[in-house]
Coordinates of C-alpha atoms and ligand atoms in Angstrom, one line a residue:
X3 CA 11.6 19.4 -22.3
X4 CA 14.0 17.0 -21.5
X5 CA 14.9 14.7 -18.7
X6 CA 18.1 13.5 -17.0
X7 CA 19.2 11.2 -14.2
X8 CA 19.6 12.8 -10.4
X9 CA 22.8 10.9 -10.2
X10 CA 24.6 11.8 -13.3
X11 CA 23.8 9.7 -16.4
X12 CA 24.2 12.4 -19.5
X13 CA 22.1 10.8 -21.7
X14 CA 19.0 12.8 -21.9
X15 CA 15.6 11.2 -22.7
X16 CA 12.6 13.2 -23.5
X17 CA 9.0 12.4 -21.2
X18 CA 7.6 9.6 -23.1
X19 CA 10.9 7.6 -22.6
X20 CA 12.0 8.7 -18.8
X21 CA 7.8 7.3 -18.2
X22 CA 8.1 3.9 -19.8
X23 CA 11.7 3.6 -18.4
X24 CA 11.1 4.7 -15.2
X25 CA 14.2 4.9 -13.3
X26 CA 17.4 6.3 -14.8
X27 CA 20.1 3.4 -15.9
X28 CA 22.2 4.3 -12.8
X29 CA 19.6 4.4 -10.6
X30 CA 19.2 7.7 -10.1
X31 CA 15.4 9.7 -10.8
X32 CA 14.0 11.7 -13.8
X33 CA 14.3 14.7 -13.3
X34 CA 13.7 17.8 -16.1
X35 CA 16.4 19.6 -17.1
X36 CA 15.0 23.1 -16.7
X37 CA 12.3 24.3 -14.9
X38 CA 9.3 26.1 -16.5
X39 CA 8.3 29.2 -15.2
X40 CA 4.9 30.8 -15.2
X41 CA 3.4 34.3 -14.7
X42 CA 0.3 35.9 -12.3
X43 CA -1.4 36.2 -15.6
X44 CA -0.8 32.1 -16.7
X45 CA -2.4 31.0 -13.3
X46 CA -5.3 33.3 -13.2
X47 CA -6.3 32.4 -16.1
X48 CA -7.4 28.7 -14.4
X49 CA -9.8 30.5 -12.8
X50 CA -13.0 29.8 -15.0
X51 CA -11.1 26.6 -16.1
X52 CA -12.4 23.2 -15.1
X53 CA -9.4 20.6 -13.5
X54 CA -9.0 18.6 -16.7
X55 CA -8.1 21.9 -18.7
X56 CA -5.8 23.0 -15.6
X57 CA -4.1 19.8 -15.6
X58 CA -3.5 19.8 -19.6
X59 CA -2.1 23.7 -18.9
X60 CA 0.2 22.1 -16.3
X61 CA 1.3 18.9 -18.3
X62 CA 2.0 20.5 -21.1
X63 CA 5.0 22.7 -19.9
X64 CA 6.9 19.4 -18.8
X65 CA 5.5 16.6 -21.1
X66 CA 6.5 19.1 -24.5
X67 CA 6.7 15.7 -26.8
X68 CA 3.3 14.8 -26.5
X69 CA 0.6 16.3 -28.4
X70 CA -2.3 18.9 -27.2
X71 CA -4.6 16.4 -28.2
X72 CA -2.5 13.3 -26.9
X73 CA -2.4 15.2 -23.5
X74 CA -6.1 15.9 -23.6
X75 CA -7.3 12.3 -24.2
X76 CA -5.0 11.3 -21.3
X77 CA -6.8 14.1 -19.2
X78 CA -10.3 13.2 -19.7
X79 CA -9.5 9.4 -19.6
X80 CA -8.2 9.7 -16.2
X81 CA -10.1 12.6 -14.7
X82 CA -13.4 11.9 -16.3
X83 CA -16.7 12.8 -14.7
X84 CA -17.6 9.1 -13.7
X85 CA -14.4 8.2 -12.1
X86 CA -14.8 11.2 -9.7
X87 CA -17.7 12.4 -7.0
X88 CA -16.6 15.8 -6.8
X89 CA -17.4 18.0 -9.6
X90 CA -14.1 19.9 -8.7
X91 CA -12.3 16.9 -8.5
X92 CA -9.7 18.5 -6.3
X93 CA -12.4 20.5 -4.3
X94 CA -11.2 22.6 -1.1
X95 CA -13.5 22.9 2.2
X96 CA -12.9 26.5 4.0
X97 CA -12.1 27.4 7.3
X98 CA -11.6 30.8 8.1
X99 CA -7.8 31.5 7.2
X100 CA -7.3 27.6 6.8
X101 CA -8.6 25.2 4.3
X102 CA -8.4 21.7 3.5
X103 CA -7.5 20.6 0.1
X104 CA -9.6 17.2 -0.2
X105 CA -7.3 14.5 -2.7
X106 CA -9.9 11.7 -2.6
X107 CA -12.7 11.6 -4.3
X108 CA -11.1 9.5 -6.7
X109 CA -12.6 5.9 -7.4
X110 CA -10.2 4.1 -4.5
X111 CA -10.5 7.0 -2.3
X112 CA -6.9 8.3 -1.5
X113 CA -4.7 11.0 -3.1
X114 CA -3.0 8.3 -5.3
X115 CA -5.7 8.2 -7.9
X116 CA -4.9 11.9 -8.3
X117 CA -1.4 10.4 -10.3
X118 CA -2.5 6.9 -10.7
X119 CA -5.8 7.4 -13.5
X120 CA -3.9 9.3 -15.1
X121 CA -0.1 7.9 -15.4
X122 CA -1.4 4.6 -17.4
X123 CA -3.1 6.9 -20.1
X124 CA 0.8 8.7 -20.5
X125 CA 2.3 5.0 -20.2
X126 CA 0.3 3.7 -23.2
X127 CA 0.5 6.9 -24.9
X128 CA 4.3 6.8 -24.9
X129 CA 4.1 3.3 -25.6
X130 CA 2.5 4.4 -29.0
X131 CA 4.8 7.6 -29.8
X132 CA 8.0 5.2 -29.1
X133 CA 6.7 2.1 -31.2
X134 CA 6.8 -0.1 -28.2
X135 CA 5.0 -3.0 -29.2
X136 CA 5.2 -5.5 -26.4
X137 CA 2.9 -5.8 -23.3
X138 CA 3.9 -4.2 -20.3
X139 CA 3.2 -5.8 -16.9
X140 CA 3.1 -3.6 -14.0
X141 CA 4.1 -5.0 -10.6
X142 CA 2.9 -3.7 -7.9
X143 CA 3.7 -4.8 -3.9
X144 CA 1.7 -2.6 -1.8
X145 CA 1.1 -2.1 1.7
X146 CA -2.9 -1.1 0.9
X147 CA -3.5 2.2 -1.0
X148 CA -1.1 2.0 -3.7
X149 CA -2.0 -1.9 -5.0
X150 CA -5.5 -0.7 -5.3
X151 CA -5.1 2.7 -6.7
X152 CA -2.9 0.9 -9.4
X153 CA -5.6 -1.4 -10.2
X154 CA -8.1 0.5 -10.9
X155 CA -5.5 2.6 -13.2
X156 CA -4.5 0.3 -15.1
X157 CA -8.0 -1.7 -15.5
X158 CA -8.7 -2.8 -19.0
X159 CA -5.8 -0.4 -20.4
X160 CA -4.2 -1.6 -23.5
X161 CA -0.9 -3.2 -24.1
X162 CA -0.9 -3.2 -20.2
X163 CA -1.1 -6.2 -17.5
X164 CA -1.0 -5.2 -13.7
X165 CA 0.0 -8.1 -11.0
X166 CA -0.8 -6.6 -7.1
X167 CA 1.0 -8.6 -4.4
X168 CA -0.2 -8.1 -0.8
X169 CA 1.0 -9.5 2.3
X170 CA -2.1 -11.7 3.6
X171 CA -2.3 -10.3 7.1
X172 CA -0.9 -7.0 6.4
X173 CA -3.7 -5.1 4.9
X174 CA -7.4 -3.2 6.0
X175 CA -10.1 -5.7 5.8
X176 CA -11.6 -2.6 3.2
X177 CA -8.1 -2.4 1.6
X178 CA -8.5 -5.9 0.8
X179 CA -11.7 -6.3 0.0
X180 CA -11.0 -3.1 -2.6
X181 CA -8.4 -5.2 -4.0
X182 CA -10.1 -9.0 -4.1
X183 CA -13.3 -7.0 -6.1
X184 CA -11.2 -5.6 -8.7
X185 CA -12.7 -6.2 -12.3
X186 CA -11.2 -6.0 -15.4
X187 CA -9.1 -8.5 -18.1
X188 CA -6.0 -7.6 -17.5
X189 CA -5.4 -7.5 -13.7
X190 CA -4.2 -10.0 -11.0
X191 CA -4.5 -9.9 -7.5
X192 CA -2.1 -12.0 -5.2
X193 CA -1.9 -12.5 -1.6
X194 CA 1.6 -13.1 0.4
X195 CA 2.2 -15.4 2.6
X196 CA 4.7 -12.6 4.3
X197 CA 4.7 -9.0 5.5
X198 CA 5.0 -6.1 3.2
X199 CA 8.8 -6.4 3.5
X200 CA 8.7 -9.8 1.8
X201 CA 5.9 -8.7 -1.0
X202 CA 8.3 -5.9 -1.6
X203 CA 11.6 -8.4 -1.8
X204 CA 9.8 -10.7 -3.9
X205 CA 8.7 -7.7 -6.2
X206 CA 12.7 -6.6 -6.4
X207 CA 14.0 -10.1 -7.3
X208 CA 11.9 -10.4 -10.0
X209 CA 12.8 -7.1 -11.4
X210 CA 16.6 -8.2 -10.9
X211 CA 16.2 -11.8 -12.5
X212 CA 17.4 -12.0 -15.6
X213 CA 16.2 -15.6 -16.7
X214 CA 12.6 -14.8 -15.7
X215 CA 13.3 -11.2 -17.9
X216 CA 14.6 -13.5 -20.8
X217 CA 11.0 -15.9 -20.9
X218 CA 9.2 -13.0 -20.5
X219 CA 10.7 -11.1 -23.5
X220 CA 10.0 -14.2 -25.3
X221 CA 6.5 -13.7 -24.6
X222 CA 6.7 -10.0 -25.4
X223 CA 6.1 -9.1 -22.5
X224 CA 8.3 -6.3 -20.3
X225 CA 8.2 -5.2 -16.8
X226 CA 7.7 -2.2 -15.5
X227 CA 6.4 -0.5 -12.1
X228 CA 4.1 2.0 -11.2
X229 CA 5.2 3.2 -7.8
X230 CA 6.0 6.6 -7.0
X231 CA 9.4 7.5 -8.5
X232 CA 8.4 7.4 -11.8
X233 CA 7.9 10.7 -13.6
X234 CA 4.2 10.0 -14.7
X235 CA 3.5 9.8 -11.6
X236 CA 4.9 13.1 -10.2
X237 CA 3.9 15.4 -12.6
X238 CA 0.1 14.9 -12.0
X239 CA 0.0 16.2 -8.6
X240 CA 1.8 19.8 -9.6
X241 CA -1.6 20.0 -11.1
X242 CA -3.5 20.7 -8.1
X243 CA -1.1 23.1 -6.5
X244 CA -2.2 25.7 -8.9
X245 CA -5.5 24.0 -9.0
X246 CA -5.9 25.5 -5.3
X247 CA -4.6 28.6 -5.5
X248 CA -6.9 29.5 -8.2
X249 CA -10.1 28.1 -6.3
X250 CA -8.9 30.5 -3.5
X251 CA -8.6 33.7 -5.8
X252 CA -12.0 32.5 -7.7
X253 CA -13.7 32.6 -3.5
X254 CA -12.0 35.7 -2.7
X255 CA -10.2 34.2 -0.1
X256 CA -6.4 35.7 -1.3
X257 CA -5.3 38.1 -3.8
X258 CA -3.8 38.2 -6.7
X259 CA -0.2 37.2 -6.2
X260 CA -0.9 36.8 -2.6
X261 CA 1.4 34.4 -0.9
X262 CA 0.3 31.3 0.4
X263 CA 0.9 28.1 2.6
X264 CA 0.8 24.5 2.3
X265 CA 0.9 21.2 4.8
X266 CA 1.5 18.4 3.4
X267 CA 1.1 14.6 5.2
X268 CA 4.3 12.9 4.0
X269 CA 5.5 9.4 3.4
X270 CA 8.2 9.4 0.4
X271 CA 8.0 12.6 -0.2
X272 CA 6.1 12.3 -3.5
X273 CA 3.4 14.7 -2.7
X274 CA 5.2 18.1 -1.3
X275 CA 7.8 17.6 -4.1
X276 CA 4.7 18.5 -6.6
X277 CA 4.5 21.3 -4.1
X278 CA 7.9 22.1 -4.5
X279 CA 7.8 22.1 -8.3
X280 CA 4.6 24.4 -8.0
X281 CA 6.8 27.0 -6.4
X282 CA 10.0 26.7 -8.4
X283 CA 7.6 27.3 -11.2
X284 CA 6.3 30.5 -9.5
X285 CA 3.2 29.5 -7.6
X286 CA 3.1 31.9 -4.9
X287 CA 3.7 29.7 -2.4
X288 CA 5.7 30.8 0.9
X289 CA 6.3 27.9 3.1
X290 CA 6.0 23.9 2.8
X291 CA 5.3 22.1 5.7
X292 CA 6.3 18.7 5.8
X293 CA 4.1 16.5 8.2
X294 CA 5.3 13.5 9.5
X295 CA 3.9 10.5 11.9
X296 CA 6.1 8.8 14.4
X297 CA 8.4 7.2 11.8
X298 CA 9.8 11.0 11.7
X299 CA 12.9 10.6 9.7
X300 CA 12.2 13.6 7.8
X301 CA 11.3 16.1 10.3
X302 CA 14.8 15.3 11.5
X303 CA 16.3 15.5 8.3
X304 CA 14.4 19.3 7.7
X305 CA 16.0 20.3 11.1
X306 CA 19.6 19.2 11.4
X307 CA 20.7 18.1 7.3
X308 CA 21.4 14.6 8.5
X309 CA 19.0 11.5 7.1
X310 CA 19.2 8.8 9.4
X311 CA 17.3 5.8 8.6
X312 CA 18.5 3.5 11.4
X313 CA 15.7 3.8 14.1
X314 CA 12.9 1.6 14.7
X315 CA 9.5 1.2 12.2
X316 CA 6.5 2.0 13.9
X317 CA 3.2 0.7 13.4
X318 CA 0.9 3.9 13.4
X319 CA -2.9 4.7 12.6
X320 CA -1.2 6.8 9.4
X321 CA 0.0 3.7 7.7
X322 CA 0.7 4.9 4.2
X323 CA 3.2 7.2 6.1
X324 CA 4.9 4.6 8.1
X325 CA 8.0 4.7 5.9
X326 CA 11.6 5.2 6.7
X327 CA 13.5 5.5 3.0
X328 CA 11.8 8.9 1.3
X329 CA 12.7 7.9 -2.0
X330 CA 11.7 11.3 -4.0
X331 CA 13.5 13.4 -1.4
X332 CA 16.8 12.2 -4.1
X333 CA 15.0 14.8 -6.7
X334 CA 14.7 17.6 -4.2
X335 CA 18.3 17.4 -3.6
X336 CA 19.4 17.4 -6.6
X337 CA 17.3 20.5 -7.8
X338 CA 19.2 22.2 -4.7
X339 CA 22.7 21.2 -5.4
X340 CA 22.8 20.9 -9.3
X341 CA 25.4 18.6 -8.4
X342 CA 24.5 14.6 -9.4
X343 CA 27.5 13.6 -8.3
X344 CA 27.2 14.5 -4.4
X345 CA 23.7 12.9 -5.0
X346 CA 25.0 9.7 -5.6
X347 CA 27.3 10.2 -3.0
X348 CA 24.1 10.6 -0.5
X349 CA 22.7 7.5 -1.7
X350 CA 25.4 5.3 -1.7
X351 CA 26.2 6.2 2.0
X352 CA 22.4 5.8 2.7
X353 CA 22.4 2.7 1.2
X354 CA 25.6 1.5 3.0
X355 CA 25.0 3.3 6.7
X356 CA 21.6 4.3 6.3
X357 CA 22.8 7.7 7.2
X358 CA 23.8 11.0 5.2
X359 CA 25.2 14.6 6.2
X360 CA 24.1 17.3 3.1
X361 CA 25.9 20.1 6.3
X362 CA 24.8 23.4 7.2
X363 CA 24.6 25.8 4.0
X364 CA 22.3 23.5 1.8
X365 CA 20.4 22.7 4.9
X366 CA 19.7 26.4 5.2
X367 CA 18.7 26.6 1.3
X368 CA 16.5 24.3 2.1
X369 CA 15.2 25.6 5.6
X370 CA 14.0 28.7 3.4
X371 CA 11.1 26.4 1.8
X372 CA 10.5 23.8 4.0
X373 CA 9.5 23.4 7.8
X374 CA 9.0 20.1 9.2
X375 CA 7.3 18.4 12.7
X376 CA 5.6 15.3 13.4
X377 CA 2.3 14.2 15.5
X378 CA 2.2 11.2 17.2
X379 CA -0.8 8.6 17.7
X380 CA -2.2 10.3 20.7
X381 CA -2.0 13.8 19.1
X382 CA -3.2 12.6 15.4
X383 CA -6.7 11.1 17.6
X384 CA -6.9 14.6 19.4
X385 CA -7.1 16.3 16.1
X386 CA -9.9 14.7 14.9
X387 CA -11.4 14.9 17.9
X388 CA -10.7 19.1 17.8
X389 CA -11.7 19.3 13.9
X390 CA -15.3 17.2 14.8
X391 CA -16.2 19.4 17.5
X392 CA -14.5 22.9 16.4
X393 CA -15.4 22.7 12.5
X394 CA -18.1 19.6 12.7
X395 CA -15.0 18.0 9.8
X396 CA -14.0 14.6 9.8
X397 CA -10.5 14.6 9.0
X398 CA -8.9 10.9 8.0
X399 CA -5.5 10.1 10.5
X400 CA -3.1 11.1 7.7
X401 CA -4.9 14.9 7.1
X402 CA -5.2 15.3 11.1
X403 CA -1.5 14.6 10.9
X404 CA -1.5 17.4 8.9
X405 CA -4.0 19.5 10.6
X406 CA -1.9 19.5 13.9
X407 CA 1.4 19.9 12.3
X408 CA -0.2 23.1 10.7
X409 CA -1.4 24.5 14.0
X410 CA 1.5 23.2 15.2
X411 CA 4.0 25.7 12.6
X412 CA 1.3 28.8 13.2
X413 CA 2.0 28.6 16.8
X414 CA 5.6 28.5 16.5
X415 CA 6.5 31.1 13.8
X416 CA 3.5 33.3 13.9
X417 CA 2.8 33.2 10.5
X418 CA -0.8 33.8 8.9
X419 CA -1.0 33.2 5.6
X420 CA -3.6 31.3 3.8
X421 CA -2.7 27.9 4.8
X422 CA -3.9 24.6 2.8
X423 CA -3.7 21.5 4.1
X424 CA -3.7 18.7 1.9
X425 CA -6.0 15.7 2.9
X426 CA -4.9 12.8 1.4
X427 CA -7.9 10.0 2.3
X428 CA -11.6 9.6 3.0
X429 CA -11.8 9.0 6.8
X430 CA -13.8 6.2 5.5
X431 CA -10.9 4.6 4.3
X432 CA -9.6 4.3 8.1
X433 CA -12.8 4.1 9.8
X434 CA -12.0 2.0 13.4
X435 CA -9.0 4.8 13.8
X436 CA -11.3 7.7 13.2
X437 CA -14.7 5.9 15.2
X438 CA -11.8 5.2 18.0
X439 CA -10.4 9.3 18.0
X440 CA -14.0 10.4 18.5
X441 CA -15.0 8.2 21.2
X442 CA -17.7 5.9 19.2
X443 CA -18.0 2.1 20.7
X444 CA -16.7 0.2 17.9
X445 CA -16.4 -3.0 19.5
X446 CA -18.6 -6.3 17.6
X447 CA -18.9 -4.1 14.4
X448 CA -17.2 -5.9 11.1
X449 CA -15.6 -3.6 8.8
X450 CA -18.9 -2.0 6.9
X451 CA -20.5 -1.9 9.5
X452 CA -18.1 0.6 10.9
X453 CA -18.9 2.5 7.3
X454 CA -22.2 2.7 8.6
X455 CA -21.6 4.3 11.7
X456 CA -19.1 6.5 10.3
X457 CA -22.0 7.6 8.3
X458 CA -24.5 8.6 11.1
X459 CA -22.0 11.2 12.8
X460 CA -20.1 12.6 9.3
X461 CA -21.8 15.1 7.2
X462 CA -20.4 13.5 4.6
X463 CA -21.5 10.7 2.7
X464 CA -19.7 7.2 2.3
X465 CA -18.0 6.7 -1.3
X466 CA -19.7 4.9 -3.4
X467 CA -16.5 2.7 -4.1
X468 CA -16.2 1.9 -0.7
X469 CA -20.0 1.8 0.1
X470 CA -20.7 -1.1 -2.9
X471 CA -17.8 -3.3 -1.8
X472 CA -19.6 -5.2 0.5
X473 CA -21.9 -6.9 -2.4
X474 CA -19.3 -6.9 -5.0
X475 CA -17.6 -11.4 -5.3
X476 CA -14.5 -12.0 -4.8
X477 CA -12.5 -12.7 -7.9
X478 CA -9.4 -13.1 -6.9
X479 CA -8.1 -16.0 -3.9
X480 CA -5.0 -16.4 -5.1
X481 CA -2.0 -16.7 -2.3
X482 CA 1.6 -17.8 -2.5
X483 CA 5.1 -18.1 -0.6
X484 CA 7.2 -14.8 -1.6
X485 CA 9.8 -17.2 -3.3
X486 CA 6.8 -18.2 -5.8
X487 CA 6.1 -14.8 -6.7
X488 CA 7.8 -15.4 -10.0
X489 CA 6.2 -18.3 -11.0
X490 CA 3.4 -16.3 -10.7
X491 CA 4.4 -13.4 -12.8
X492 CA 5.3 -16.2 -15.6
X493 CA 1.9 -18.1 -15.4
X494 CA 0.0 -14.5 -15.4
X495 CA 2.2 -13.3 -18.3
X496 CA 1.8 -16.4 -20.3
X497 CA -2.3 -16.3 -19.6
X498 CA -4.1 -15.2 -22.1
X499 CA -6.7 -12.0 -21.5
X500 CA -9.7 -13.6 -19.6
Ligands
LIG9 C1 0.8 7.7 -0.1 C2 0.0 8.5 1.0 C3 0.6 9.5 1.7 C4 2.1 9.9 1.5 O1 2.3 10.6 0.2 P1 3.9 10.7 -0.3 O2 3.7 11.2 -1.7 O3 4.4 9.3 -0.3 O4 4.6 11.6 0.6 C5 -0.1 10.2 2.6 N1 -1.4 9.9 2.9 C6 -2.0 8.9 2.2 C7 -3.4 8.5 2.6 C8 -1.3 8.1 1.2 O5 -2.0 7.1 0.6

């Protein structure tokens, strides 16, 4: 299988290049350059398959230049019995004609560690099959779940460093905590003196700075990123797509070939892509759903063809959704069109206006996979409040999200398939919003001590990850003005391992 750019570059790479590289020389996204189809009798025959031999049946139709073993080793390093509480991994909880497709029992908690254990193992693995022999350093800026998912990764991976940059007052007290604990020799932890925006400047100028690229290479050393736009991540989450859909045929809940749904919370479009890929493939999958919070740029988009960025952010109780620039919504469109030039076209005026038209026809095309709405604060709080009492379910902010956006595309269309909605966090991870949707006093409690009371209501128990973090030491204090941030990156590259 081989790769090319979404905006046009012809030179074709194959999987282990497009993952170390990343993004495409102009810009654009890897994308592959056919799509793999599948039969009824290829995803039945997951069934009495365990998730790290569904995901090697997965990865191995788009990551061809890797070995079955190579693939394998990747697959049990990431997806390995002691970095997961759920013997399923991806396990779903039923309701009736609904279920809930639960993306974090990972070690950090949210769907990211479904790509994120496992897109370091094909990093270092390409890093082999190329000949690479310099050290990579990941840089990470994060706004919470994505510094710490990244972390725990990339942990003591060889040939691999990872620097996490966090603006100081900008994240969870668990999501820093999560990220101050983190152990292992080859990881850094920095605070920003700045908001996400300037972490996420910072991160950019480094990347774009060719002096600071010049002492690195001298120190054999090469920069890379591991945020969502890269192809290693992607591919992981097709996995559990067809992961589902066989649970559901195993329980007898659909039939074979039945057609299903799916709801996805979204942020940069990342995680219904997979969704989209599942289908294209020939998952039967009727409709995706694309849930948004207030920052609703795509629910727009879904309904009249035009992308308009230029609104206002808003702070919302589904952070890691609170974005306004969908970057792998670029892949979907060019898998629609075929066409990298108009692509290119898309993004230059989104760059320049912060606005593009794709018109009526394609919006139609695309109107015949996806549907789109949104749920505000007030209605993501009555959710959880509905799935507590109706199902006795905790749902975190981003799956109620989903959860009413769901009801919300029953109601208006009738439909009644099987729908799965995708949870994408512990409601541990966002305790005070969930303790506040259900009414529980909150006020006085520190952080874990809002774990604990979470606890004494939910059925289910607190991650350990999240549940140890309270008597793990801090190791890392460091803090810095953004404009530093590459002083840093030099002193951490220069450090030896310890
Ligand atoms: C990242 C994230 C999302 C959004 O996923 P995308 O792939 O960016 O659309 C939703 N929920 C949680 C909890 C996340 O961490």
């Amino acid at each position: 299988m081989q790769y090319k750019s979404t905006r046009g570059d012809v030179l074709l790479m194959n999987s282990a290049e497009a993952i170390v590289k990343g993004l495409a020389s102009d810009g654009g996204l890897f994308v592959p350059a056919t799509m793999p189809h599948v039969t009824m009798d290829f995803i039945e025959s997951f069934i009495p398959l365990c998730y790290e031999e569904r995901a090697c049946k997965v990865l191995e139709l788009f990551l061809t230049d890797y070995t079955a073993a190579e693939l394998s080793d990747c697959v049990s390093r990431a997806y390995g019995r002691e970095n997961f509480d759920a013997a399923k991994r991806a396990p779903l909880a039923r309701f009736g004609d609904m279920s809930v497709l639960e993306l974090w029992h990972g070690p950090t908690s949210a769907f990211k560690d479904m790509a994120l254990q496992l897109l370091p193992q094909l990093m270092v693995t390409a890093l082999k099959k190329l000949g690479e022999k310099a050290t990579i350093l990941i840089l990470v800026a994060t706004s919470g779940d994505t510094g710490k998912a990244a972390l725990e990764g990339f942990c003591d991976v060889e040939q691999t460093k990872i620097m996490v940059f966090y603006p100081e007052n900008g994240v969870s007290k668990i999501q820093q905590a999560q990220m101050r604990t983190q152990e292992g020799k080859n990881v850094d932890v920095t605070a920003i003196r700045g908001n996400f925006d300037d972490a996420q400047r910072g991160v950019k100028a480094i990347f774009s700075d060719t002096a600071l690229g010049a002492e690195l290479a001298q120190r054999d050393v090469k920069l890379s990123s591991a945020n969502s736009i890269n192809w290693g991540r992607l591919v992981p989450q097709i996995v559990y797509y067809f992961s589902a859909y066989a649970d559901l045929l195993d329980e007898g809940c659909i039939t074979h070939g039945e057609i299903i749904d799916f709801t996805v919370p979204t942020g940069n479009f990342g995680d219904i892509l997979a969704g989209y890929y599942a289908k294209e493939m020939g998952l039967p999958i009727h409709k995706l759903i694309c849930a948004s919070n207030s920052n609703n740029v795509l629910t727009d988009f879904l309904r009249t063809g035009v992308y308009d960025c230029k609104r206002d952010f808003v702070k919302t109780i589904s952070p890691s959704m609170d974005i306004l620039i969908s970057s792998n919504l670029e892949r979907l469109l060019y898998h629609v069109t075929n066409d990298a030039e108009k692509v290119a076209s898309w993004m230059e005026k989104l760059q320049k206006a912060g606005r593009y038209d794709i018109g009526a026809t394609l919006l139609k095309t695309i109107q015949e996979t996806f549907w789109a709405d949104w749920a505000n604060d007030i209605e993501t709080e009555k959710m959880i409040e509905k799935a507590y009492e109706e199902q006795h379910y905790v749902p975190d902010t981003h799956t109620a999200v989903a959860w009413k956006v769901a009801n919300a595309y029953r109601a208006a269309t009738g439909d009644t398939h099987h729908m799965v909605i995708v949870s994408t966090a512990s409601p541990y991870k966002f305790s005070k919003s969930v303790l506040d949707a259900l009414h529980v006093d909150v006020s006085g409690l520190d952080a874990f001590a809002m774990l604990e009371k979470l606890e004494q209501i939910n059925p289910v128990a607190t991650p350990k990850g999240l549940a140890s973090l309270q008597s793990k030491p801090v190791l890392h204090h460091a803090a810095c003005d953004y404009e530093r941030m590459g002083d840093c990156v030099l002193s951490f590259a220069s450090g030896k391992d310890s």
